[in-house]
PDB file of C-alpha atoms in Angstrom:
ATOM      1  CA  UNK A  24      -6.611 -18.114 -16.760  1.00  0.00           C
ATOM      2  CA  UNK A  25      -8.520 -15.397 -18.472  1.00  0.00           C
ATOM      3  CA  UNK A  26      -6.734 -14.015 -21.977  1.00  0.00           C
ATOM      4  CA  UNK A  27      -5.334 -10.781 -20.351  1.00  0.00           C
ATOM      5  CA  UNK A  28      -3.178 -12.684 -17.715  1.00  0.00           C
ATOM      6  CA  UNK A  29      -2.099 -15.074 -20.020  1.00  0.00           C
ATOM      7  CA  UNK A  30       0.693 -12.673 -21.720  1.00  0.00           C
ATOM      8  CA  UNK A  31       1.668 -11.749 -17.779  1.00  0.00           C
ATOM      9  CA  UNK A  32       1.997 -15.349 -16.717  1.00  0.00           C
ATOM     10  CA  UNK A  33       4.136 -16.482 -20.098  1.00  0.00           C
ATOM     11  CA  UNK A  34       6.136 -13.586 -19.333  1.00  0.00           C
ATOM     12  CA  UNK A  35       6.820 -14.521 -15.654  1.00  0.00           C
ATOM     13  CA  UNK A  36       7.473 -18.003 -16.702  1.00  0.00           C
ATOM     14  CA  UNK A  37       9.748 -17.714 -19.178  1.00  0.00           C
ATOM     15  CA  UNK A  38      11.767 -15.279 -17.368  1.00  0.00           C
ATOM     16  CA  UNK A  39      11.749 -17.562 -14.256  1.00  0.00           C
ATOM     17  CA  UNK A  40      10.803 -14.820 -12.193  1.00  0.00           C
ATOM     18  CA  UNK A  41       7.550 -16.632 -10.592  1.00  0.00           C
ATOM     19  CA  UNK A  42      10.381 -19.044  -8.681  1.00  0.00           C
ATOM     20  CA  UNK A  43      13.345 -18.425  -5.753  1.00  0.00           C
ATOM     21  CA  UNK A  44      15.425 -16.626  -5.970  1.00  0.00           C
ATOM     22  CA  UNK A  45      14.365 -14.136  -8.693  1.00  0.00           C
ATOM     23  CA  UNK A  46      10.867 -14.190  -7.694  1.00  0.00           C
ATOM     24  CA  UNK A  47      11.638 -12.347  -4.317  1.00  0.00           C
ATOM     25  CA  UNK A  48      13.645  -9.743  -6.129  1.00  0.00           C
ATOM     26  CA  UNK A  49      11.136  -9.239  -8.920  1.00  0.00           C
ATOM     27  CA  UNK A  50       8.032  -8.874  -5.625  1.00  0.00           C
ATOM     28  CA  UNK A  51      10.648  -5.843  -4.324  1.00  0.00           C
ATOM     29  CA  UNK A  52      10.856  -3.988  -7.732  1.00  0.00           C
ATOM     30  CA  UNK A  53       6.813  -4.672  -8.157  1.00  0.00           C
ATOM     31  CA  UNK A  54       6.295  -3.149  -4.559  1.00  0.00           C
ATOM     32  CA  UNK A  55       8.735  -0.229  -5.487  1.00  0.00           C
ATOM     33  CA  UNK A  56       6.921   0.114  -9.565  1.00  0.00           C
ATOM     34  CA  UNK A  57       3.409   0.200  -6.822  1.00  0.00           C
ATOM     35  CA  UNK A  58       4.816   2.813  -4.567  1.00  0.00           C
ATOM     36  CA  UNK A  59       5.384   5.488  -6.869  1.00  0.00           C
ATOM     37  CA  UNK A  60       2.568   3.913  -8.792  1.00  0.00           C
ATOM     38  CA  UNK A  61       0.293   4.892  -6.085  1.00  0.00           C
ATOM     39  CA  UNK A  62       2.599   8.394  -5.731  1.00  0.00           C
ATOM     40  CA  UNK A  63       1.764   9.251  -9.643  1.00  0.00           C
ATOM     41  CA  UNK A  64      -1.942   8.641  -9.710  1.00  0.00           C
ATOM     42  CA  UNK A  65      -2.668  10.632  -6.541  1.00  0.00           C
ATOM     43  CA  UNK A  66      -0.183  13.672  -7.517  1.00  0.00           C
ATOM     44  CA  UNK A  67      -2.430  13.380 -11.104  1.00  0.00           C
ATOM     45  CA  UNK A  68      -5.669  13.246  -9.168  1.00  0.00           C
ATOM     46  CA  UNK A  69      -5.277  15.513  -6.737  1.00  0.00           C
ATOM     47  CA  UNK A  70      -5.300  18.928  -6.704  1.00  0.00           C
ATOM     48  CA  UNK A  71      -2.739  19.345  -3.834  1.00  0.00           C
ATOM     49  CA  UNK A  72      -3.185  22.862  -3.740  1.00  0.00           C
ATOM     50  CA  UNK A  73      -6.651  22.893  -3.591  1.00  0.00           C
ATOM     51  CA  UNK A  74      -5.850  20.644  -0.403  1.00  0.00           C
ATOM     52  CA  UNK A  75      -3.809  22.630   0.886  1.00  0.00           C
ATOM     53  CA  UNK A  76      -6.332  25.569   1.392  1.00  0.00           C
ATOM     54  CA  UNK A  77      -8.911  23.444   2.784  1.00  0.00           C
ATOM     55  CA  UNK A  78      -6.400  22.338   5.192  1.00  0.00           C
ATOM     56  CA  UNK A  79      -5.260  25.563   6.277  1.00  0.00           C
ATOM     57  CA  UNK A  80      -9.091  26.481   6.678  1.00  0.00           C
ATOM     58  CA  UNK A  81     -10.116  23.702   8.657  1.00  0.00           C
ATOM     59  CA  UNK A  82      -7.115  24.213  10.779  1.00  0.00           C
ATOM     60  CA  UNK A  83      -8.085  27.624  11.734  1.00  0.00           C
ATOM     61  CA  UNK A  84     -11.404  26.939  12.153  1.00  0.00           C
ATOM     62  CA  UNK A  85      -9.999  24.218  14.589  1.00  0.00           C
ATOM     63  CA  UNK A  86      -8.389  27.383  15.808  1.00  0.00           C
ATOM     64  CA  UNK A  87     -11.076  29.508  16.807  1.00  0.00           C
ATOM     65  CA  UNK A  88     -12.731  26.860  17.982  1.00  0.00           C
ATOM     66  CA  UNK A  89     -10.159  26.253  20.916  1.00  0.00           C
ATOM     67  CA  UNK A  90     -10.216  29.584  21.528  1.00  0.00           C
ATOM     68  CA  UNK A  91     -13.487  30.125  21.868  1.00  0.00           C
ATOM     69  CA  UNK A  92     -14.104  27.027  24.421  1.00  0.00           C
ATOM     70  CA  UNK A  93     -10.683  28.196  26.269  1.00  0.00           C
ATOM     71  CA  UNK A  94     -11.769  31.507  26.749  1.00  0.00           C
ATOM     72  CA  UNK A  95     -15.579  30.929  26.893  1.00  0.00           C
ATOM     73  CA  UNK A  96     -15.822  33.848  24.714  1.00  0.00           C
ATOM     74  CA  UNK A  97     -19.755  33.661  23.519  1.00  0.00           C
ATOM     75  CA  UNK A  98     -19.435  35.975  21.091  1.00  0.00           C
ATOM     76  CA  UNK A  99     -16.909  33.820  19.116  1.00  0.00           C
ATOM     77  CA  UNK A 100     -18.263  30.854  20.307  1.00  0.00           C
ATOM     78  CA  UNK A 101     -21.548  32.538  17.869  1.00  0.00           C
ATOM     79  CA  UNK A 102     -19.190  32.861  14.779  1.00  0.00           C
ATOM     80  CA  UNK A 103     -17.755  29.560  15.381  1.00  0.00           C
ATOM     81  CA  UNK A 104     -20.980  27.800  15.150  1.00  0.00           C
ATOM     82  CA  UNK A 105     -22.295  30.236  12.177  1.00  0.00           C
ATOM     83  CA  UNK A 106     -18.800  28.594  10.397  1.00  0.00           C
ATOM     84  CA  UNK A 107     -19.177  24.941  11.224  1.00  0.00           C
ATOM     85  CA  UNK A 108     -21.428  23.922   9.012  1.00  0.00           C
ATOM     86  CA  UNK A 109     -19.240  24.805   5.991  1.00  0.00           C
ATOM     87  CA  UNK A 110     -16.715  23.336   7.468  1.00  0.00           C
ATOM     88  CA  UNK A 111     -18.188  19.909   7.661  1.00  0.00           C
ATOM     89  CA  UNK A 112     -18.725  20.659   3.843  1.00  0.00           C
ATOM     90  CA  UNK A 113     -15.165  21.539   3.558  1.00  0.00           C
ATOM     91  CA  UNK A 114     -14.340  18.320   5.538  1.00  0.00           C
ATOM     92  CA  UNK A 115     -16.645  16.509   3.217  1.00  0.00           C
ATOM     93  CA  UNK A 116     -14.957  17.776   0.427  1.00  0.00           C
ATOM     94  CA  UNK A 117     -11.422  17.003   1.496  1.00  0.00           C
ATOM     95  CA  UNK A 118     -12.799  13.430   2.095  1.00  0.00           C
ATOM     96  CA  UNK A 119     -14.268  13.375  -1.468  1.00  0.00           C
ATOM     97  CA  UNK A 120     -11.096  14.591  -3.192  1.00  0.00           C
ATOM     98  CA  UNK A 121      -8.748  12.032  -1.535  1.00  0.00           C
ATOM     99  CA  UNK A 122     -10.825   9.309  -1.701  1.00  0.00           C
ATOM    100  CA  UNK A 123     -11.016   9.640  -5.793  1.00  0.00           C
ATOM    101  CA  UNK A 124      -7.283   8.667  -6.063  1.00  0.00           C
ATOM    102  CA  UNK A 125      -7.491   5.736  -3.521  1.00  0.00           C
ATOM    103  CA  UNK A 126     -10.496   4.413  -5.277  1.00  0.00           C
ATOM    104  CA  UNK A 127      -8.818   4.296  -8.816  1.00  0.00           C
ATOM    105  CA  UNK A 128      -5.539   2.481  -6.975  1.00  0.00           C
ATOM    106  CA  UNK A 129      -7.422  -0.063  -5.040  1.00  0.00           C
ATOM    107  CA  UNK A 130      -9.399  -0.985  -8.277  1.00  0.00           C
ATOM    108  CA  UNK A 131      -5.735  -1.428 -10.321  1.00  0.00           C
ATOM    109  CA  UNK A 132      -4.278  -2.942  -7.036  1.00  0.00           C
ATOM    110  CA  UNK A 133      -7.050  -5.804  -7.331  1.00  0.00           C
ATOM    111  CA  UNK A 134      -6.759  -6.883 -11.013  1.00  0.00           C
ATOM    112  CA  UNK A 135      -2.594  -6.474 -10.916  1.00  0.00           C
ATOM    113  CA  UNK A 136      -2.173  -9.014  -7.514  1.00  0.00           C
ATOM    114  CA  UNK A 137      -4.916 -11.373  -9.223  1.00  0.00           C
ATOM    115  CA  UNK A 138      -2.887 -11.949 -11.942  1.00  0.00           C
ATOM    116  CA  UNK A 139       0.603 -11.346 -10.195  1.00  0.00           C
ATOM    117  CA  UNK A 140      -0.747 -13.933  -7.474  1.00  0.00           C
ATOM    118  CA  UNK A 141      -1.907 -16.545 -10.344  1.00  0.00           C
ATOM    119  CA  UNK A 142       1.511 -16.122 -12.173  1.00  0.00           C
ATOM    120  CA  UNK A 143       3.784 -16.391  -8.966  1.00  0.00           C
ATOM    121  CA  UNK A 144       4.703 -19.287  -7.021  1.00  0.00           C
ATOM    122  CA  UNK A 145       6.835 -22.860  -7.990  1.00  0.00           C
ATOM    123  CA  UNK A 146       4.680 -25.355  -5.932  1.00  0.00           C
ATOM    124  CA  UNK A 147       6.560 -27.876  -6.387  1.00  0.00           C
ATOM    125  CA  UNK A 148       9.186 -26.473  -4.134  1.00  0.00           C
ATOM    126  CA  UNK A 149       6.679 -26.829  -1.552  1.00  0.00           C
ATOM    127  CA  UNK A 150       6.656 -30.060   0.738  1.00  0.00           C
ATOM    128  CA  UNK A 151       3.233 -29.419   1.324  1.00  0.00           C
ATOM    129  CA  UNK A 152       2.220 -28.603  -2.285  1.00  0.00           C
ATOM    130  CA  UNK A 153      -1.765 -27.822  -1.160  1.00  0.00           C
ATOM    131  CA  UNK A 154      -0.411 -24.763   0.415  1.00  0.00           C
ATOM    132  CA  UNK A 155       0.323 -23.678  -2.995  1.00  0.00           C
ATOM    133  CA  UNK A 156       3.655 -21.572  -4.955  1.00  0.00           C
ATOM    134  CA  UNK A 157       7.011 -21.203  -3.196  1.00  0.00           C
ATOM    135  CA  UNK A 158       8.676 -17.386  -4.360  1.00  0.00           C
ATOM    136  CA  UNK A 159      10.979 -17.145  -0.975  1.00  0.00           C
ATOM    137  CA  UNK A 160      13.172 -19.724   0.834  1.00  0.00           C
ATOM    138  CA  UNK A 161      14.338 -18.495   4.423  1.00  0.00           C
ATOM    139  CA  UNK A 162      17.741 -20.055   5.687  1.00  0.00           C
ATOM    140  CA  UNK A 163      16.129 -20.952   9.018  1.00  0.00           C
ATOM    141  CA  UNK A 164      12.939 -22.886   9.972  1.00  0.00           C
ATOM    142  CA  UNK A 165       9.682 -21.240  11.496  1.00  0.00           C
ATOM    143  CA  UNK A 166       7.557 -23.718  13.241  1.00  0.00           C
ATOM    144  CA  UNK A 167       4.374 -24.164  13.003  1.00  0.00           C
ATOM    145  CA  UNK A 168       3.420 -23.668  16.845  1.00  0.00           C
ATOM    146  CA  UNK A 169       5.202 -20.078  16.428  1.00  0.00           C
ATOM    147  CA  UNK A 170       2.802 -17.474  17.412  1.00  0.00           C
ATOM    148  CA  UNK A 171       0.596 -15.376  14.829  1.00  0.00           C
ATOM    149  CA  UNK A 172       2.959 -16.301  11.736  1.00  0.00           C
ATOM    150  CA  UNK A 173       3.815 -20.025  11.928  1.00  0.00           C
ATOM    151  CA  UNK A 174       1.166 -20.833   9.804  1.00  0.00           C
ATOM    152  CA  UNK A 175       2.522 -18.739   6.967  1.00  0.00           C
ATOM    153  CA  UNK A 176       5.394 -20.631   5.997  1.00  0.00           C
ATOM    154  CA  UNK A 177       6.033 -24.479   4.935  1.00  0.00           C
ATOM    155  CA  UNK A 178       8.577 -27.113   4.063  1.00  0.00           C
ATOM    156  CA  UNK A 179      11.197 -26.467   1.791  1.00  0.00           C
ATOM    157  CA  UNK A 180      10.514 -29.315  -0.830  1.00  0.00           C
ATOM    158  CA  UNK A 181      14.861 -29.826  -0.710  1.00  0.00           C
ATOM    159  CA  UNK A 182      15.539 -29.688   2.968  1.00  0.00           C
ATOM    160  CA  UNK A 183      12.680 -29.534   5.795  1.00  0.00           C
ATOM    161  CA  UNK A 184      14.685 -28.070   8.018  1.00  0.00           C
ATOM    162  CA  UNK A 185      14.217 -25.138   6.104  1.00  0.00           C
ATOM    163  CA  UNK A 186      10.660 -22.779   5.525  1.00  0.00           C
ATOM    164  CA  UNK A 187       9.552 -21.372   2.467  1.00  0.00           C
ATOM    165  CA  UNK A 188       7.175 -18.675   2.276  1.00  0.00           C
ATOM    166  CA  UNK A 189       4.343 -17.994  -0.393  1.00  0.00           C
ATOM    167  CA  UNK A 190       3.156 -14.986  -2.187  1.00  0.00           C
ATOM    168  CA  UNK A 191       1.148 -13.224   0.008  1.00  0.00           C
ATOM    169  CA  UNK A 192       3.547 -13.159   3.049  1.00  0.00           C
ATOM    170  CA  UNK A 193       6.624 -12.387   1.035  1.00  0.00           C
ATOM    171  CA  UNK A 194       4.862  -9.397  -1.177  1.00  0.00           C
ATOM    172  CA  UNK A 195       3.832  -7.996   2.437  1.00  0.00           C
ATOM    173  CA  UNK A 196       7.320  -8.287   4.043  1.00  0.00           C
ATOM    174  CA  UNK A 197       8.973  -7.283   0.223  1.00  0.00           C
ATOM    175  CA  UNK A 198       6.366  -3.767   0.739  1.00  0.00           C
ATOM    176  CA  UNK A 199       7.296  -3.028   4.642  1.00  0.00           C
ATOM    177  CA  UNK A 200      11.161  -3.493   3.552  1.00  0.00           C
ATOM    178  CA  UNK A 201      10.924  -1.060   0.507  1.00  0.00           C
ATOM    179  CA  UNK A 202       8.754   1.479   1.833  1.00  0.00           C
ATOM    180  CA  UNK A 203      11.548   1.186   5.044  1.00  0.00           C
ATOM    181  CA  UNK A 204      14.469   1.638   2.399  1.00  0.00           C
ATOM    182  CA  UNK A 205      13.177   4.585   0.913  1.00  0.00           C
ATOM    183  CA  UNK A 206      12.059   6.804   3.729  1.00  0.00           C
ATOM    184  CA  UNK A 207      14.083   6.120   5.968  1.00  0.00           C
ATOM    185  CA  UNK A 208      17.823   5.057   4.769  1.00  0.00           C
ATOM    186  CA  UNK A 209      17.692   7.043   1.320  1.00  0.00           C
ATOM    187  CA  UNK A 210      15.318   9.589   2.334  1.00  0.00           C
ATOM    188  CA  UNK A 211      12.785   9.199  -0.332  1.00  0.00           C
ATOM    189  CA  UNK A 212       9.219  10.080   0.213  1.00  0.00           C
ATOM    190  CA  UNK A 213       7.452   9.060  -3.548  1.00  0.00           C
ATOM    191  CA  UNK A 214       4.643  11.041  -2.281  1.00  0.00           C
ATOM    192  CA  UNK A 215       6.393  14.233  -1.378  1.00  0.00           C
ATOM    193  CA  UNK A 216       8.310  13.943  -4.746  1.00  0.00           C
ATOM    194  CA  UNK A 217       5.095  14.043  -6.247  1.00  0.00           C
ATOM    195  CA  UNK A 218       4.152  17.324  -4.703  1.00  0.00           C
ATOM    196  CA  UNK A 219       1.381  15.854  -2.339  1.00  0.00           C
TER     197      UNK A 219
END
């Protein structure tokens, strides 16, 4: 490990959070800290009124442009084609704007699961330790002939009748859950808190 995961990892360790069961509740806080994570940097990036106009513009260019075809109007079909180039630009733009944000998440999403990923995980609660760190236990068994996922799960080190899931699986499943929670059952949209 390099020197700026090391802190991460002794923290994770000593706290006991890298193992069951407080590793799967510590992956749902980290997916909920990188939801309005994500919410933050693209409300501070983004200038969502700025957006906003561009939509509206586009959208009634899109507009006339229906119009035009529907009625077959050549006139306005004229000043619909004098328009579209700046509204590629406009699109362009748009596209520009919103990828900035995305950019600067992906790049923190990459270093943060690097060293989450190297600092989660108790292999040796894995029967088949080569698959590498345990951070879930599920209270049934998955086979491994189940179809598309059966291969994501092994042994439970303590009883085989049970799986055990690594990190990658149970950070996925921990960010479909939250991201559920939030919208739907408590009604919270980080990005619309955010103003975007």
């Amino acid at each position: 490990m390099a020197w700026y995961d090391d802190w991460f990892f002794e923290i994770v360790h000593a706290l006991n959070f890298h193992k069951p069961p407080l590793s799967s509740i510590f992956l749902v806080l980290v997916s909920i800290f990188i939801t309005y994570f994500s919410g933050f940097v693209s409300n501070l990036l983004i200038n969502s009124k700025e957006i906003k106009r561009l939509q509206q513009m586009q959208k009634e260019f899109n507009d006339r442009k229906s119009e035009a075809i529907g009625k077959k109007d050549p006139k306005l079909w004229i000043t619909v084609k004098y328009h579209e180039a700046g509204m590629v630009e406009i699109q362009q733009q748009m596209t520009m704007k919103q990828l900035l944000p995305q950019l600067v998440i992906s790049f923190f999403f990459i270093i943060f699961f690097g060293i989450l990923r190297k600092s989660m995980g108790d292999p040796s609660l894995n029967a088949e330790p080569d698959r590498g760190g345990i951070v879930a236990v599920l209270p049934f068994h998955i086979p491994r002939s189940f179809p598309l996922i059966g291969n994501w799960f092994s042994s439970y080190v303590m009883d085989p009748n049970l799986s055990a899931a690594g990190f990658g699986f149970w950070y996925f499943l921990s960010a479909i859950f939250t991201s559920f929670l939030l919208s739907r059952i408590f009604g919270v949209d980080p990005r619309r808190k955010m103003g975007l």
